[in-house]
Amino acid sequence: MYEYTMIEDMDEWEESIKSAEHVIVDFFATWCGPCKMLENQIKKAVEKYPNLKVFKVDIDEADEITDHFEVENLPTVFYFKNGEKTTMFMGSKYNLFHSKIDELMAK
């Protein structure tokens, strides 16, 4: 299993996304089937890129963050480089998820 940290409010958000050079934030719900399937893809990405830092936001527990970023589809992943959002991923096209990770890590 890979390591991740939950983000529960906006105070934690800013600190979290700036905590490493390469960060992804996975917006998920415990009831979301595609979100559960994305877990394996995140694990593969972390195995390939050990310096990739993963944060998770449970949309049912962190309304403030979910509403602020207008997350309406699951799974949704935001990609950050040095605290700046570079791109995002929604859905279950895992080859696209991995290509965006590769782009993030190459920058």
PDB file of C-alpha atoms in Angstrom:
ATOM      1  CA  MET A   1       0.000   0.000   0.000  1.00  0.00           C
ATOM      2  CA  TYR A   2       1.179   3.512  -0.741  1.00  0.00           C
ATOM      3  CA  GLU A   3       1.102   6.347   1.761  1.00  0.00           C
ATOM      4  CA  TYR A   4      -1.313   9.235   1.500  1.00  0.00           C
ATOM      5  CA  THR A   5      -2.632  12.010   3.707  1.00  0.00           C
ATOM      6  CA  MET A   6      -6.265  13.081   4.016  1.00  0.00           C
ATOM      7  CA  ILE A   7      -7.072  16.771   3.578  1.00  0.00           C
ATOM      8  CA  GLU A   8     -10.113  17.745   5.588  1.00  0.00           C
ATOM      9  CA  ASP A   9     -10.348  21.545   5.331  1.00  0.00           C
ATOM     10  CA  MET A  10      -9.024  24.570   3.461  1.00  0.00           C
ATOM     11  CA  ASP A  11      -6.418  25.286   6.141  1.00  0.00           C
ATOM     12  CA  GLU A  12      -4.816  21.918   5.422  1.00  0.00           C
ATOM     13  CA  TRP A  13      -5.216  22.382   1.652  1.00  0.00           C
ATOM     14  CA  GLU A  14      -2.645  25.140   1.116  1.00  0.00           C
ATOM     15  CA  GLU A  15      -0.065  23.530   3.343  1.00  0.00           C
ATOM     16  CA  SER A  16      -0.557  20.138   1.691  1.00  0.00           C
ATOM     17  CA  ILE A  17      -0.223  21.124  -1.953  1.00  0.00           C
ATOM     18  CA  LYS A  18       2.975  23.040  -1.211  1.00  0.00           C
ATOM     19  CA  SER A  19       4.534  20.232   0.842  1.00  0.00           C
ATOM     20  CA  ALA A  20       6.342  18.570  -2.072  1.00  0.00           C
ATOM     21  CA  GLU A  21       7.480  19.332  -5.597  1.00  0.00           C
ATOM     22  CA  HIS A  22       5.086  16.832  -7.213  1.00  0.00           C
ATOM     23  CA  VAL A  23       1.631  16.378  -5.683  1.00  0.00           C
ATOM     24  CA  ILE A  24      -1.632  14.788  -6.715  1.00  0.00           C
ATOM     25  CA  VAL A  25      -4.925  15.266  -4.885  1.00  0.00           C
ATOM     26  CA  ASP A  26      -7.495  12.516  -5.354  1.00  0.00           C
ATOM     27  CA  PHE A  27     -11.120  13.558  -4.775  1.00  0.00           C
ATOM     28  CA  PHE A  28     -13.080  10.403  -3.973  1.00  0.00           C
ATOM     29  CA  ALA A  29     -16.055   8.907  -2.140  1.00  0.00           C
ATOM     30  CA  THR A  30     -16.143   5.604  -0.298  1.00  0.00           C
ATOM     31  CA  TRP A  31     -19.239   4.558  -2.293  1.00  0.00           C
ATOM     32  CA  CYS A  32     -17.649   5.339  -5.697  1.00  0.00           C
ATOM     33  CA  GLY A  33     -16.674   2.199  -7.652  1.00  0.00           C
ATOM     34  CA  PRO A  34     -14.412   3.966 -10.188  1.00  0.00           C
ATOM     35  CA  CYS A  35     -12.666   5.730  -7.277  1.00  0.00           C
ATOM     36  CA  LYS A  36     -11.814   2.355  -5.765  1.00  0.00           C
ATOM     37  CA  MET A  37     -10.468   1.164  -9.115  1.00  0.00           C
ATOM     38  CA  LEU A  38      -8.322   4.296  -9.386  1.00  0.00           C
ATOM     39  CA  GLU A  39      -6.551   3.256  -6.150  1.00  0.00           C
ATOM     40  CA  ASN A  40      -4.561   0.605  -8.044  1.00  0.00           C
ATOM     41  CA  GLN A  41      -3.528   3.166 -10.645  1.00  0.00           C
ATOM     42  CA  ILE A  42      -2.353   5.608  -7.986  1.00  0.00           C
ATOM     43  CA  LYS A  43      -0.367   2.817  -6.360  1.00  0.00           C
ATOM     44  CA  LYS A  44       1.315   2.054  -9.717  1.00  0.00           C
ATOM     45  CA  ALA A  45       2.145   5.739 -10.190  1.00  0.00           C
ATOM     46  CA  VAL A  46       3.731   5.953  -6.730  1.00  0.00           C
ATOM     47  CA  GLU A  47       5.746   2.797  -7.400  1.00  0.00           C
ATOM     48  CA  LYS A  48       7.031   4.374 -10.629  1.00  0.00           C
ATOM     49  CA  TYR A  49       7.600   7.794  -9.033  1.00  0.00           C
ATOM     50  CA  PRO A  50       8.416   7.393  -5.319  1.00  0.00           C
ATOM     51  CA  ASN A  51       8.739  11.173  -4.827  1.00  0.00           C
ATOM     52  CA  LEU A  52       5.113  11.717  -5.909  1.00  0.00           C
ATOM     53  CA  LYS A  53       3.121  12.848  -2.870  1.00  0.00           C
ATOM     54  CA  VAL A  54      -0.527  11.796  -2.660  1.00  0.00           C
ATOM     55  CA  PHE A  55      -3.325  13.547  -0.813  1.00  0.00           C
ATOM     56  CA  LYS A  56      -6.953  12.494  -0.730  1.00  0.00           C
ATOM     57  CA  VAL A  57     -10.175  14.438  -0.200  1.00  0.00           C
ATOM     58  CA  ASP A  58     -13.311  12.516   0.781  1.00  0.00           C
ATOM     59  CA  ILE A  59     -16.042  14.592  -0.840  1.00  0.00           C
ATOM     60  CA  ASP A  60     -18.575  13.491   1.766  1.00  0.00           C
ATOM     61  CA  GLU A  61     -16.356  14.681   4.623  1.00  0.00           C
ATOM     62  CA  ALA A  62     -14.787  17.831   3.152  1.00  0.00           C
ATOM     63  CA  ASP A  63     -17.652  19.876   1.705  1.00  0.00           C
ATOM     64  CA  GLU A  64     -15.723  23.143   1.965  1.00  0.00           C
ATOM     65  CA  ILE A  65     -12.935  21.917  -0.340  1.00  0.00           C
ATOM     66  CA  THR A  66     -15.258  20.076  -2.715  1.00  0.00           C
ATOM     67  CA  ASP A  67     -17.506  23.128  -3.103  1.00  0.00           C
ATOM     68  CA  HIS A  68     -14.570  25.531  -3.462  1.00  0.00           C
ATOM     69  CA  PHE A  69     -13.130  23.554  -6.380  1.00  0.00           C
ATOM     70  CA  GLU A  70     -16.553  22.678  -7.814  1.00  0.00           C
ATOM     71  CA  VAL A  71     -15.787  18.958  -7.933  1.00  0.00           C
ATOM     72  CA  GLU A  72     -18.870  17.318  -9.424  1.00  0.00           C
ATOM     73  CA  ASN A  73     -17.507  14.162 -11.065  1.00  0.00           C
ATOM     74  CA  LEU A  74     -15.649  11.257  -9.526  1.00  0.00           C
ATOM     75  CA  PRO A  75     -12.937  10.329  -9.525  1.00  0.00           C
ATOM     76  CA  THR A  76     -11.229  13.693  -9.971  1.00  0.00           C
ATOM     77  CA  VAL A  77      -7.482  14.181  -9.545  1.00  0.00           C
ATOM     78  CA  PHE A  78      -5.651  17.518  -9.436  1.00  0.00           C
ATOM     79  CA  TYR A  79      -1.942  17.613 -10.322  1.00  0.00           C
ATOM     80  CA  PHE A  80       0.417  20.156  -8.721  1.00  0.00           C
ATOM     81  CA  LYS A  81       4.014  21.158  -9.387  1.00  0.00           C
ATOM     82  CA  ASN A  82       5.610  23.322  -6.688  1.00  0.00           C
ATOM     83  CA  GLY A  83       2.187  24.275  -5.324  1.00  0.00           C
ATOM     84  CA  GLU A  84       0.745  25.292  -8.703  1.00  0.00           C
ATOM     85  CA  LYS A  85      -2.058  23.311 -10.327  1.00  0.00           C
ATOM     86  CA  THR A  86      -0.892  22.032 -13.696  1.00  0.00           C
ATOM     87  CA  THR A  87      -3.827  19.914 -14.864  1.00  0.00           C
ATOM     88  CA  MET A  88      -6.606  17.614 -13.744  1.00  0.00           C
ATOM     89  CA  PHE A  89      -8.070  14.203 -14.525  1.00  0.00           C
ATOM     90  CA  MET A  90     -11.672  12.993 -14.298  1.00  0.00           C
ATOM     91  CA  GLY A  91     -13.091   9.574 -15.035  1.00  0.00           C
ATOM     92  CA  SER A  92     -11.728   6.125 -15.619  1.00  0.00           C
ATOM     93  CA  LYS A  93      -9.427   6.420 -18.645  1.00  0.00           C
ATOM     94  CA  TYR A  94      -6.402   5.256 -16.711  1.00  0.00           C
ATOM     95  CA  ASN A  95      -3.962   5.625 -19.606  1.00  0.00           C
ATOM     96  CA  LEU A  96      -4.797   9.354 -19.521  1.00  0.00           C
ATOM     97  CA  PHE A  97      -4.293   9.415 -15.731  1.00  0.00           C
ATOM     98  CA  HIS A  98      -0.807   7.924 -16.196  1.00  0.00           C
ATOM     99  CA  SER A  99       0.151  10.175 -19.113  1.00  0.00           C
ATOM    100  CA  LYS A 100      -0.688  13.224 -16.995  1.00  0.00           C
ATOM    101  CA  ILE A 101       1.469  11.827 -14.173  1.00  0.00           C
ATOM    102  CA  ASP A 102       4.325  11.312 -16.644  1.00  0.00           C
ATOM    103  CA  GLU A 103       3.944  14.921 -17.858  1.00  0.00           C
ATOM    104  CA  LEU A 104       3.922  16.253 -14.288  1.00  0.00           C
ATOM    105  CA  MET A 105       7.038  14.322 -13.337  1.00  0.00           C
ATOM    106  CA  ALA A 106       8.903  15.351 -16.493  1.00  0.00           C
ATOM    107  CA  LYS A 107       8.520  19.077 -15.778  1.00  0.00           C
TER     108      LYS A 107
END
